[in-house]
PDB file of C-alpha atoms in Angstrom:
ATOM      1  CA  MET A 566       0.000   0.000   0.000  1.00  0.00           C
ATOM      2  CA  LEU A 567       1.193   3.550  -0.607  1.00  0.00           C
ATOM      3  CA  ALA A 568       2.418   5.344   2.487  1.00  0.00           C
ATOM      4  CA  VAL A 569       0.548   8.372   3.835  1.00  0.00           C
ATOM      5  CA  ALA A 570       3.373  10.611   2.609  1.00  0.00           C
ATOM      6  CA  SER A 571       2.896   9.168  -0.856  1.00  0.00           C
ATOM      7  CA  LEU A 572      -0.753  10.070  -0.857  1.00  0.00           C
ATOM      8  CA  LEU A 573       0.063  13.641   0.048  1.00  0.00           C
ATOM      9  CA  ALA A 574       2.974  14.097  -2.328  1.00  0.00           C
ATOM     10  CA  GLY A 575       1.666  12.484  -5.496  1.00  0.00           C
ATOM     11  CA  CYS A 576       3.824  11.734  -8.520  1.00  0.00           C
ATOM     12  CA  GLY A 577       5.371  15.156  -8.527  1.00  0.00           C
ATOM     13  CA  GLY A 578       6.603  14.786  -4.975  1.00  0.00           C
ATOM     14  CA  ALA A 579       5.155  18.172  -4.035  1.00  0.00           C
ATOM     15  CA  ALA A 580       1.686  19.485  -3.401  1.00  0.00           C
ATOM     16  CA  VAL A 581      -0.075  21.263  -6.235  1.00  0.00           C
ATOM     17  CA  ALA A 582      -1.989  24.456  -5.632  1.00  0.00           C
ATOM     18  CA  SER A 583      -5.642  23.538  -5.527  1.00  0.00           C
ATOM     19  CA  THR A 584      -8.932  25.144  -4.622  1.00  0.00           C
ATOM     20  CA  GLY A 585      -9.929  21.919  -2.906  1.00  0.00           C
ATOM     21  CA  ALA A 586     -10.684  18.304  -3.621  1.00  0.00           C
ATOM     22  CA  THR A 587     -12.903  17.426  -6.526  1.00  0.00           C
ATOM     23  CA  THR A 588     -15.280  14.505  -6.520  1.00  0.00           C
ATOM     24  CA  VAL A 589     -15.949  12.213  -9.436  1.00  0.00           C
ATOM     25  CA  ALA A 590     -19.689  12.442  -8.896  1.00  0.00           C
ATOM     26  CA  SER A 591     -19.595  16.223  -9.290  1.00  0.00           C
ATOM     27  CA  LYS A 592     -18.411  16.056 -12.892  1.00  0.00           C
ATOM     28  CA  HIS A 593     -20.974  16.017 -15.703  1.00  0.00           C
ATOM     29  CA  TYR A 594     -19.973  15.767 -19.359  1.00  0.00           C
ATOM     30  CA  ALA A 595     -22.348  15.296 -22.262  1.00  0.00           C
ATOM     31  CA  THR A 596     -19.859  13.780 -24.681  1.00  0.00           C
ATOM     32  CA  THR A 597     -16.800  11.569 -24.568  1.00  0.00           C
ATOM     33  CA  PRO A 598     -13.274  12.535 -25.638  1.00  0.00           C
ATOM     34  CA  ALA A 599     -13.468  10.617 -28.892  1.00  0.00           C
ATOM     35  CA  SER A 600     -12.477  11.223 -32.481  1.00  0.00           C
ATOM     36  CA  PRO A 601     -14.505   9.767 -35.364  1.00  0.00           C
ATOM     37  CA  GLY A 602     -11.379   8.395 -37.021  1.00  0.00           C
ATOM     38  CA  PRO A 603      -7.582   8.219 -36.665  1.00  0.00           C
ATOM     39  CA  VAL A 604      -6.347  10.582 -33.956  1.00  0.00           C
ATOM     40  CA  ASP A 605      -4.002  13.406 -34.881  1.00  0.00           C
ATOM     41  CA  PRO A 606      -1.009  13.212 -32.474  1.00  0.00           C
ATOM     42  CA  LYS A 607      -0.805  17.014 -32.725  1.00  0.00           C
ATOM     43  CA  ALA A 608      -4.391  17.411 -31.437  1.00  0.00           C
ATOM     44  CA  ILE A 609      -5.274  14.539 -29.110  1.00  0.00           C
ATOM     45  CA  PRO A 610      -8.634  15.051 -27.322  1.00  0.00           C
ATOM     46  CA  LEU A 611      -7.920  16.078 -23.715  1.00  0.00           C
ATOM     47  CA  GLY A 612      -9.275  13.613 -21.176  1.00  0.00           C
ATOM     48  CA  ASP A 613      -9.656  16.048 -18.264  1.00  0.00           C
ATOM     49  CA  GLY A 614     -12.957  15.451 -16.474  1.00  0.00           C
ATOM     50  CA  TYR A 615     -13.706  12.124 -18.124  1.00  0.00           C
ATOM     51  CA  VAL A 616     -13.613  10.088 -14.924  1.00  0.00           C
ATOM     52  CA  SER A 617     -16.652   8.287 -13.592  1.00  0.00           C
ATOM     53  CA  THR A 618     -17.847   5.789 -11.034  1.00  0.00           C
ATOM     54  CA  ALA A 619     -19.409   3.601 -13.706  1.00  0.00           C
ATOM     55  CA  PRO A 620     -18.135   2.153 -17.007  1.00  0.00           C
ATOM     56  CA  LYS A 621     -18.496   4.550 -19.957  1.00  0.00           C
ATOM     57  CA  VAL A 622     -16.868   4.676 -23.371  1.00  0.00           C
ATOM     58  CA  GLY A 623     -13.994   7.148 -23.294  1.00  0.00           C
ATOM     59  CA  PHE A 624     -13.915   7.407 -19.483  1.00  0.00           C
ATOM     60  CA  VAL A 625     -11.815   5.974 -16.674  1.00  0.00           C
ATOM     61  CA  ASP A 626     -14.032   4.079 -14.247  1.00  0.00           C
ATOM     62  CA  SER A 627     -12.148   5.019 -11.075  1.00  0.00           C
ATOM     63  CA  CYS A 628     -12.165   3.344  -7.673  1.00  0.00           C
ATOM     64  CA  VAL A 629     -10.737   6.625  -6.351  1.00  0.00           C
ATOM     65  CA  THR A 630     -13.531   9.175  -6.074  1.00  0.00           C
ATOM     66  CA  HIS A 631     -11.824  12.233  -4.550  1.00  0.00           C
ATOM     67  CA  PHE A 632      -8.977  14.189  -6.123  1.00  0.00           C
ATOM     68  CA  GLY A 633      -7.164  17.424  -5.384  1.00  0.00           C
ATOM     69  CA  GLY A 634      -3.862  18.662  -3.976  1.00  0.00           C
ATOM     70  CA  ILE A 635      -2.281  15.241  -4.512  1.00  0.00           C
ATOM     71  CA  GLY A 636       0.563  16.272  -6.815  1.00  0.00           C
ATOM     72  CA  GLY A 637       1.704  15.793 -10.383  1.00  0.00           C
ATOM     73  CA  ALA A 638       2.587  18.429 -12.932  1.00  0.00           C
ATOM     74  CA  ARG A 639       2.533  21.904 -11.376  1.00  0.00           C
ATOM     75  CA  THR A 640       1.916  23.870 -14.568  1.00  0.00           C
ATOM     76  CA  ALA A 641       0.049  23.040 -17.769  1.00  0.00           C
ATOM     77  CA  GLY A 642       2.600  22.807 -20.555  1.00  0.00           C
ATOM     78  CA  PRO A 643       2.326  24.742 -23.849  1.00  0.00           C
ATOM     79  CA  TRP A 644       1.475  21.461 -25.592  1.00  0.00           C
ATOM     80  CA  ILE A 645      -1.999  21.649 -23.963  1.00  0.00           C
ATOM     81  CA  ASP A 646      -4.565  23.821 -25.740  1.00  0.00           C
ATOM     82  CA  ALA A 647      -7.266  24.696 -23.202  1.00  0.00           C
ATOM     83  CA  LYS A 648      -9.382  26.410 -25.857  1.00  0.00           C
ATOM     84  CA  THR A 649      -9.679  23.401 -28.173  1.00  0.00           C
ATOM     85  CA  LYS A 650      -9.360  20.889 -25.299  1.00  0.00           C
ATOM     86  CA  THR A 651      -6.591  19.028 -27.079  1.00  0.00           C
ATOM     87  CA  TRP A 652      -2.891  18.329 -26.484  1.00  0.00           C
ATOM     88  CA  SER A 653       0.039  17.647 -28.779  1.00  0.00           C
ATOM     89  CA  ASP A 654       2.229  14.612 -28.265  1.00  0.00           C
ATOM     90  CA  VAL A 655       4.531  16.097 -30.892  1.00  0.00           C
ATOM     91  CA  ARG A 656       5.154  19.314 -28.946  1.00  0.00           C
ATOM     92  CA  LYS A 657       5.282  17.722 -25.484  1.00  0.00           C
ATOM     93  CA  ILE A 658       8.741  17.546 -23.901  1.00  0.00           C
ATOM     94  CA  HIS A 659      10.275  14.589 -22.062  1.00  0.00           C
ATOM     95  CA  VAL A 660      12.325  14.174 -18.915  1.00  0.00           C
ATOM     96  CA  SER A 661      16.008  14.178 -19.819  1.00  0.00           C
ATOM     97  CA  GLY A 662      18.493  11.382 -19.196  1.00  0.00           C
ATOM     98  CA  ALA A 663      19.127   7.794 -20.274  1.00  0.00           C
ATOM     99  CA  VAL A 664      19.649   5.565 -17.241  1.00  0.00           C
ATOM    100  CA  THR A 665      20.056   1.843 -17.929  1.00  0.00           C
ATOM    101  CA  TRP A 666      18.874  -0.879 -15.552  1.00  0.00           C
ATOM    102  CA  PRO A 667      20.856  -4.134 -16.035  1.00  0.00           C
ATOM    103  CA  ALA A 668      19.076  -5.750 -13.074  1.00  0.00           C
ATOM    104  CA  ALA A 669      15.683  -5.523 -14.805  1.00  0.00           C
ATOM    105  CA  ALA A 670      13.711  -8.784 -14.578  1.00  0.00           C
ATOM    106  CA  TYR A 671      10.470  -9.853 -16.256  1.00  0.00           C
ATOM    107  CA  SER A 672       9.129 -13.365 -16.835  1.00  0.00           C
ATOM    108  CA  VAL A 673       5.867 -14.931 -17.988  1.00  0.00           C
ATOM    109  CA  THR A 674       5.292 -18.617 -17.287  1.00  0.00           C
ATOM    110  CA  VAL A 675       2.306 -20.948 -17.329  1.00  0.00           C
ATOM    111  CA  LYS A 676       1.420 -23.182 -14.390  1.00  0.00           C
ATOM    112  CA  GLY A 677      -1.767 -25.166 -14.811  1.00  0.00           C
ATOM    113  CA  SER A 678      -4.626 -22.742 -15.358  1.00  0.00           C
ATOM    114  CA  LYS A 679      -2.556 -19.728 -14.303  1.00  0.00           C
ATOM    115  CA  ARG A 680      -0.225 -17.311 -16.033  1.00  0.00           C
ATOM    116  CA  ILE A 681       2.504 -16.272 -13.596  1.00  0.00           C
ATOM    117  CA  ILE A 682       4.052 -12.871 -14.226  1.00  0.00           C
ATOM    118  CA  ALA A 683       7.054 -11.936 -12.099  1.00  0.00           C
ATOM    119  CA  PHE A 684       8.853  -8.626 -12.526  1.00  0.00           C
ATOM    120  CA  ASN A 685      10.804  -6.037 -10.584  1.00  0.00           C
ATOM    121  CA  ASP A 686       9.385  -3.026 -12.449  1.00  0.00           C
ATOM    122  CA  LEU A 687      12.718  -1.897 -13.920  1.00  0.00           C
ATOM    123  CA  PRO A 688      12.694  -1.260 -17.699  1.00  0.00           C
ATOM    124  CA  ARG A 689      14.375  -4.088 -19.578  1.00  0.00           C
ATOM    125  CA  GLU A 690      14.203  -2.804 -23.143  1.00  0.00           C
ATOM    126  CA  HIS A 691      14.907   0.896 -22.794  1.00  0.00           C
ATOM    127  CA  PRO A 692      16.591   3.389 -20.441  1.00  0.00           C
ATOM    128  CA  SER A 693      14.621   5.562 -18.066  1.00  0.00           C
ATOM    129  CA  GLY A 694      14.937   9.293 -17.662  1.00  0.00           C
ATOM    130  CA  THR A 695      16.805  10.814 -14.730  1.00  0.00           C
ATOM    131  CA  PHE A 696      14.646  10.962 -11.601  1.00  0.00           C
ATOM    132  CA  PRO A 697      14.155  12.968  -9.473  1.00  0.00           C
ATOM    133  CA  ILE A 698      13.768  15.507 -12.261  1.00  0.00           C
ATOM    134  CA  GLN A 699      16.784  17.783 -12.095  1.00  0.00           C
ATOM    135  CA  THR A 700      16.347  21.539 -11.664  1.00  0.00           C
ATOM    136  CA  THR A 701      18.410  21.994 -14.843  1.00  0.00           C
ATOM    137  CA  ASP A 702      16.027  19.813 -16.869  1.00  0.00           C
ATOM    138  CA  PRO A 703      13.566  21.862 -19.001  1.00  0.00           C
ATOM    139  CA  ALA A 704      10.856  19.488 -17.740  1.00  0.00           C
ATOM    140  CA  TYR A 705      11.309  20.860 -14.208  1.00  0.00           C
ATOM    141  CA  GLN A 706       9.452  24.091 -14.929  1.00  0.00           C
ATOM    142  CA  TYR A 707       6.287  22.049 -15.528  1.00  0.00           C
ATOM    143  CA  ASP A 708       6.691  18.891 -13.419  1.00  0.00           C
ATOM    144  CA  GLN A 709       8.918  18.707 -10.338  1.00  0.00           C
ATOM    145  CA  ASN A 710       8.700  14.957  -9.791  1.00  0.00           C
ATOM    146  CA  GLY A 711      11.010  14.393  -6.820  1.00  0.00           C
ATOM    147  CA  ASN A 712      10.563  10.629  -6.672  1.00  0.00           C
ATOM    148  CA  HIS A 713      13.295   8.064  -7.246  1.00  0.00           C
ATOM    149  CA  LEU A 714      13.117   4.867  -9.287  1.00  0.00           C
ATOM    150  CA  ALA A 715      13.729   1.594  -7.446  1.00  0.00           C
ATOM    151  CA  ALA A 716      13.174  -2.129  -7.945  1.00  0.00           C
ATOM    152  CA  GLN A 717       9.812  -3.479  -6.779  1.00  0.00           C
ATOM    153  CA  SER A 718       8.651  -7.055  -6.283  1.00  0.00           C
ATOM    154  CA  PHE A 719       5.567  -8.204  -8.184  1.00  0.00           C
ATOM    155  CA  THR A 720       4.387 -11.780  -8.725  1.00  0.00           C
ATOM    156  CA  TRP A 721       0.952 -12.031 -10.266  1.00  0.00           C
ATOM    157  CA  SER A 722      -1.060 -15.196 -10.782  1.00  0.00           C
ATOM    158  CA  LEU A 723      -3.516 -14.391 -13.572  1.00  0.00           C
ATOM    159  CA  PRO A 724      -6.091 -16.678 -15.198  1.00  0.00           C
ATOM    160  CA  LEU A 725      -4.697 -18.280 -18.344  1.00  0.00           C
ATOM    161  CA  ASN A 726      -8.131 -18.059 -19.915  1.00  0.00           C
ATOM    162  CA  PRO A 727      -9.958 -15.134 -18.278  1.00  0.00           C
ATOM    163  CA  THR A 728     -13.730 -14.898 -18.294  1.00  0.00           C
ATOM    164  CA  PRO A 729     -16.020 -11.844 -18.085  1.00  0.00           C
ATOM    165  CA  ALA A 730     -17.088 -10.692 -14.631  1.00  0.00           C
ATOM    166  CA  PRO A 731     -20.833 -10.359 -13.986  1.00  0.00           C
ATOM    167  CA  THR A 732     -20.257  -6.589 -13.835  1.00  0.00           C
ATOM    168  CA  PRO A 733     -17.208  -4.572 -14.966  1.00  0.00           C
ATOM    169  CA  SER A 734     -15.213  -3.071 -12.095  1.00  0.00           C
ATOM    170  CA  CYS A 735     -13.276   0.120 -11.446  1.00  0.00           C
ATOM    171  CA  THR A 736      -9.554   0.693 -11.829  1.00  0.00           C
ATOM    172  CA  PRO A 737      -7.443   1.500  -8.738  1.00  0.00           C
ATOM    173  CA  GLY A 738      -4.851   4.198  -8.184  1.00  0.00           C
ATOM    174  CA  GLY A 739      -1.942   1.780  -8.556  1.00  0.00           C
ATOM    175  CA  PRO A 740      -1.051  -0.877 -11.137  1.00  0.00           C
ATOM    176  CA  ILE A 741      -3.808  -2.032 -13.468  1.00  0.00           C
ATOM    177  CA  GLY A 742      -1.468  -4.250 -15.475  1.00  0.00           C
ATOM    178  CA  VAL A 743       2.030  -4.636 -16.871  1.00  0.00           C
ATOM    179  CA  LEU A 744       3.539  -4.046 -20.310  1.00  0.00           C
ATOM    180  CA  ASP A 745       6.136  -6.281 -21.933  1.00  0.00           C
ATOM    181  CA  ASP A 746       8.981  -3.867 -21.229  1.00  0.00           C
ATOM    182  CA  GLY A 747       8.611  -5.077 -17.626  1.00  0.00           C
ATOM    183  CA  VAL A 748       7.053  -1.841 -16.366  1.00  0.00           C
ATOM    184  CA  ALA A 749       3.748  -1.492 -14.486  1.00  0.00           C
ATOM    185  CA  LEU A 750       0.792   0.167 -16.179  1.00  0.00           C
ATOM    186  CA  PHE A 751      -1.410   2.597 -14.215  1.00  0.00           C
ATOM    187  CA  ASN A 752      -4.722   4.035 -15.403  1.00  0.00           C
ATOM    188  CA  ALA A 753      -4.929   7.329 -17.310  1.00  0.00           C
ATOM    189  CA  LEU A 754      -5.403   9.589 -14.254  1.00  0.00           C
ATOM    190  CA  ASP A 755      -2.912  11.709 -12.357  1.00  0.00           C
ATOM    191  CA  GLY A 756      -3.279  12.646  -8.685  1.00  0.00           C
ATOM    192  CA  GLU A 757      -5.574  15.524  -9.603  1.00  0.00           C
ATOM    193  CA  GLY A 758      -7.901  13.266 -11.591  1.00  0.00           C
ATOM    194  CA  ARG A 759      -6.660  14.779 -14.854  1.00  0.00           C
ATOM    195  CA  ASP A 760      -5.410  13.219 -18.089  1.00  0.00           C
ATOM    196  CA  ALA A 761      -1.961  12.024 -16.975  1.00  0.00           C
ATOM    197  CA  GLY A 762      -0.736  11.512 -20.527  1.00  0.00           C
ATOM    198  CA  ALA A 763      -1.358  15.156 -21.289  1.00  0.00           C
ATOM    199  CA  HIS A 764      -0.252  16.798 -18.048  1.00  0.00           C
ATOM    200  CA  GLU A 765       2.549  14.789 -16.487  1.00  0.00           C
ATOM    201  CA  VAL A 766       6.025  15.118 -17.987  1.00  0.00           C
ATOM    202  CA  LEU A 767       7.330  11.593 -18.531  1.00  0.00           C
ATOM    203  CA  ASP A 768      10.604  10.213 -19.858  1.00  0.00           C
ATOM    204  CA  ALA A 769      11.330   9.239 -23.464  1.00  0.00           C
ATOM    205  CA  CYS A 770       9.490   5.930 -23.052  1.00  0.00           C
ATOM    206  CA  GLY A 771       6.455   7.466 -21.357  1.00  0.00           C
ATOM    207  CA  ALA A 772       7.048   6.533 -17.723  1.00  0.00           C
ATOM    208  CA  HIS A 773       7.993   7.987 -14.335  1.00  0.00           C
ATOM    209  CA  PRO A 774       8.178   6.907 -10.669  1.00  0.00           C
ATOM    210  CA  ASP A 775       5.480   7.394  -8.036  1.00  0.00           C
ATOM    211  CA  PRO A 776       6.090   8.249  -4.338  1.00  0.00           C
ATOM    212  CA  ALA A 777       6.705   4.547  -3.613  1.00  0.00           C
ATOM    213  CA  ASP A 778       9.522   4.723  -6.227  1.00  0.00           C
ATOM    214  CA  ALA A 779       7.510   2.454  -8.539  1.00  0.00           C
ATOM    215  CA  TYR A 780       8.176   3.224 -12.209  1.00  0.00           C
ATOM    216  CA  HIS A 781       5.037   3.103 -14.359  1.00  0.00           C
ATOM    217  CA  HIS A 782       3.304   4.007 -17.612  1.00  0.00           C
ATOM    218  CA  HIS A 783      -0.108   5.680 -17.940  1.00  0.00           C
ATOM    219  CA  ASP A 784      -0.579   4.463 -21.510  1.00  0.00           C
ATOM    220  CA  VAL A 785       1.083   2.225 -24.087  1.00  0.00           C
ATOM    221  CA  PRO A 786       3.998   4.487 -25.059  1.00  0.00           C
ATOM    222  CA  ALA A 787       5.461   5.197 -28.478  1.00  0.00           C
ATOM    223  CA  CYS A 788       8.548   3.086 -27.757  1.00  0.00           C
ATOM    224  CA  ILE A 789       6.245   0.038 -27.663  1.00  0.00           C
ATOM    225  CA  LEU A 790       3.750   1.193 -30.301  1.00  0.00           C
ATOM    226  CA  ASN A 791       6.563   1.725 -32.788  1.00  0.00           C
ATOM    227  CA  LYS A 792       7.629  -1.925 -32.581  1.00  0.00           C
ATOM    228  CA  VAL A 793       4.320  -3.015 -34.122  1.00  0.00           C
ATOM    229  CA  ARG A 794       4.153  -2.955 -37.927  1.00  0.00           C
ATOM    230  CA  ALA A 795       1.258  -1.419 -39.850  1.00  0.00           C
ATOM    231  CA  GLY A 796      -1.504  -3.921 -40.591  1.00  0.00           C
ATOM    232  CA  THR A 797      -0.592  -6.168 -37.647  1.00  0.00           C
ATOM    233  CA  THR A 798      -1.784  -6.888 -34.116  1.00  0.00           C
ATOM    234  CA  ARG A 799       0.510  -7.639 -31.188  1.00  0.00           C
ATOM    235  CA  LEU A 800       0.096  -8.568 -27.531  1.00  0.00           C
ATOM    236  CA  VAL A 801       2.054  -6.014 -25.463  1.00  0.00           C
ATOM    237  CA  GLY A 802       0.891  -6.671 -21.905  1.00  0.00           C
ATOM    238  CA  TYR A 803      -1.647  -8.056 -19.461  1.00  0.00           C
ATOM    239  CA  ALA A 804      -4.270  -6.407 -17.265  1.00  0.00           C
ATOM    240  CA  LEU A 805      -4.898  -7.508 -13.678  1.00  0.00           C
ATOM    241  CA  ASP A 806      -7.960  -9.497 -14.752  1.00  0.00           C
ATOM    242  CA  GLY A 807      -5.820 -11.643 -17.063  1.00  0.00           C
ATOM    243  CA  TYR A 808      -6.988 -10.202 -20.370  1.00  0.00           C
ATOM    244  CA  GLY A 809      -4.373  -9.139 -22.891  1.00  0.00           C
ATOM    245  CA  ILE A 810      -3.496  -5.590 -23.909  1.00  0.00           C
ATOM    246  CA  TYR A 811      -2.926  -5.332 -27.668  1.00  0.00           C
ATOM    247  CA  VAL A 812      -1.649  -2.856 -30.194  1.00  0.00           C
ATOM    248  CA  VAL A 813      -3.874  -3.052 -33.285  1.00  0.00           C
ATOM    249  CA  LYS A 814      -2.717  -1.118 -36.351  1.00  0.00           C
ATOM    250  CA  SER A 815      -4.572  -0.591 -39.611  1.00  0.00           C
ATOM    251  CA  LYS A 816      -2.822  -0.991 -42.961  1.00  0.00           C
ATOM    252  CA  SER A 817      -1.993   2.711 -42.799  1.00  0.00           C
ATOM    253  CA  GLY A 818      -0.503   2.284 -39.319  1.00  0.00           C
ATOM    254  CA  ALA A 819      -3.338   4.048 -37.461  1.00  0.00           C
ATOM    255  CA  LEU A 820      -4.620   2.949 -34.067  1.00  0.00           C
ATOM    256  CA  PRO A 821      -8.368   2.528 -33.434  1.00  0.00           C
ATOM    257  CA  ALA A 822     -10.467   5.419 -32.129  1.00  0.00           C
ATOM    258  CA  ASN A 823     -12.515   5.169 -28.937  1.00  0.00           C
ATOM    259  CA  THR A 824     -15.665   4.810 -31.018  1.00  0.00           C
ATOM    260  CA  ARG A 825     -14.458   1.345 -32.093  1.00  0.00           C
ATOM    261  CA  LEU A 826     -14.125   0.101 -28.515  1.00  0.00           C
ATOM    262  CA  ASP A 827     -16.428  -0.739 -25.611  1.00  0.00           C
ATOM    263  CA  ARG A 828     -16.819   0.921 -22.219  1.00  0.00           C
ATOM    264  CA  CYS A 829     -13.758  -0.877 -20.790  1.00  0.00           C
ATOM    265  CA  HIS A 830     -11.652   0.155 -23.809  1.00  0.00           C
ATOM    266  CA  GLY A 831     -11.668  -3.287 -25.359  1.00  0.00           C
ATOM    267  CA  THR A 832     -13.261  -5.442 -28.007  1.00  0.00           C
ATOM    268  CA  VAL A 833     -13.689  -9.048 -29.111  1.00  0.00           C
ATOM    269  CA  SER A 834     -11.710 -10.212 -32.134  1.00  0.00           C
ATOM    270  CA  THR A 835      -9.408 -12.998 -33.257  1.00  0.00           C
ATOM    271  CA  VAL A 836      -5.880 -12.533 -31.950  1.00  0.00           C
ATOM    272  CA  LEU A 837      -2.872 -14.679 -31.096  1.00  0.00           C
ATOM    273  CA  TRP A 838      -3.579 -15.858 -27.533  1.00  0.00           C
ATOM    274  CA  ASN A 839      -1.768 -18.646 -25.679  1.00  0.00           C
ATOM    275  CA  GLY A 840      -0.009 -19.493 -28.928  1.00  0.00           C
ATOM    276  CA  LYS A 841      -3.224 -19.953 -30.941  1.00  0.00           C
ATOM    277  CA  ARG A 842      -5.502 -17.764 -33.029  1.00  0.00           C
ATOM    278  CA  THR A 843      -8.410 -17.233 -30.656  1.00  0.00           C
ATOM    279  CA  ARG A 844     -11.524 -15.093 -30.701  1.00  0.00           C
ATOM    280  CA  ILE A 845     -11.368 -13.441 -27.295  1.00  0.00           C
ATOM    281  CA  TYR A 846     -11.948 -10.184 -25.477  1.00  0.00           C
ATOM    282  CA  HIS A 847      -8.905  -7.923 -25.177  1.00  0.00           C
ATOM    283  CA  TYR A 848      -7.973  -4.333 -24.356  1.00  0.00           C
ATOM    284  CA  VAL A 849      -6.716  -2.076 -27.135  1.00  0.00           C
ATOM    285  CA  ALA A 850      -4.096   0.679 -27.027  1.00  0.00           C
ATOM    286  CA  THR A 851      -5.141   4.045 -28.451  1.00  0.00           C
ATOM    287  CA  LEU A 852      -3.596   7.479 -28.862  1.00  0.00           C
ATOM    288  CA  GLU A 853      -6.562   9.015 -27.059  1.00  0.00           C
ATOM    289  CA  TYR A 854      -7.637   8.870 -23.436  1.00  0.00           C
ATOM    290  CA  PRO A 855      -8.126   6.536 -21.583  1.00  0.00           C
ATOM    291  CA  TYR A 856      -5.322   4.949 -23.658  1.00  0.00           C
ATOM    292  CA  SER A 857      -5.457   1.326 -22.433  1.00  0.00           C
ATOM    293  CA  VAL A 858      -7.948   0.093 -19.796  1.00  0.00           C
ATOM    294  CA  GLY A 859     -11.047   2.066 -18.793  1.00  0.00           C
ATOM    295  CA  CYS A 860     -12.507  -0.568 -16.470  1.00  0.00           C
ATOM    296  CA  PHE A 861     -11.944  -4.275 -15.814  1.00  0.00           C
ATOM    297  CA  HIS A 862     -13.911  -6.607 -18.071  1.00  0.00           C
ATOM    298  CA  GLY A 863     -12.923  -9.572 -15.899  1.00  0.00           C
ATOM    299  CA  THR A 864     -12.208  -9.975 -12.195  1.00  0.00           C
ATOM    300  CA  PRO A 865      -8.891  -8.330 -11.244  1.00  0.00           C
ATOM    301  CA  ILE A 866      -6.435  -9.678  -8.713  1.00  0.00           C
ATOM    302  CA  SER A 867      -4.822  -7.397  -6.125  1.00  0.00           C
ATOM    303  CA  ALA A 868      -1.548  -6.098  -7.557  1.00  0.00           C
ATOM    304  CA  GLY A 869       0.414  -6.149  -4.290  1.00  0.00           C
ATOM    305  CA  GLY A 870       4.019  -4.947  -4.165  1.00  0.00           C
ATOM    306  CA  ALA A 871       5.390  -1.667  -2.863  1.00  0.00           C
ATOM    307  CA  GLY A 872       3.813   0.297  -5.667  1.00  0.00           C
ATOM    308  CA  GLY A 873       0.552  -1.545  -5.898  1.00  0.00           C
ATOM    309  CA  PRO A 874      -2.515  -0.836  -3.825  1.00  0.00           C
ATOM    310  CA  GLY A 875      -5.456  -3.107  -4.496  1.00  0.00           C
ATOM    311  CA  PRO A 876      -8.670  -1.920  -6.125  1.00  0.00           C
ATOM    312  CA  GLY A 877     -10.135   1.053  -4.345  1.00  0.00           C
ATOM    313  CA  ALA A 878      -6.956   2.038  -2.527  1.00  0.00           C
ATOM    314  CA  GLY A 879      -4.865   5.128  -3.039  1.00  0.00           C
ATOM    315  CA  PRO A 880      -5.150   8.004  -5.493  1.00  0.00           C
ATOM    316  CA  PRO A 881      -3.546   7.610  -8.910  1.00  0.00           C
ATOM    317  CA  ALA A 882      -0.057   8.967  -9.396  1.00  0.00           C
TER     318      ALA A 882
END
């Protein structure tokens, strides 16, 4: 579980000026942040406010219901256009540095009806940025993340063949899954309940540490997306309910829009699963919020580990 200090500091390691906590139930939006077709990376629909306490297309169904003063980016960067409610992934800056982690460990094994995923949350395929963010880093003027990056200990026993839950469930403020670079995946919210992908300044592979020093993504980053060829589909991670997280690219290389996906940000199609072509439910990576998992289609396990509160615990970071 995250320590009390973690809950107060948030990802940025310092409190953010706030007029007070906001509550999910107080937010009312008539539409979803969705584009009718391929998303322009220079004008991605901003996900601020699209957080709910029930599954909805284009929303994060959040177990955390109160936000405010938790931390994160201190200033909205110039890549965010408040007037058009969009943000540019092309203009957004990254945390500097290229720190390698030779002790990174990630394994996926099958034992009976379970898929065992063991990892220490250090990136195995790419360097991280330098954290805490240095005062000399241009990123510091927007996001003063003072957290370090340290090895964690996660061992998850997921169903090899997951099944739908009677009712979809909310996503917690900690890990909701893991990507195949060996790094935990959190939902799309920062500690203020905003679109983390837009607001928080991350490193070159779209990750940063939380107050428990747990490195994590808030979406499927470009360093993973770019490994998938146009016209192909690839498994790139697993959610806590056991379902796969896939990158699905059209022949032109575009990712699906939210309008092609269900309320948990997934769909049913034929993909390579357990070594066989199988028609099964799966989550789908997108360029637009909520990016990966909006709610759990199946029954999630508790993530455990130093950086992993179970469902309902802790604000996102």
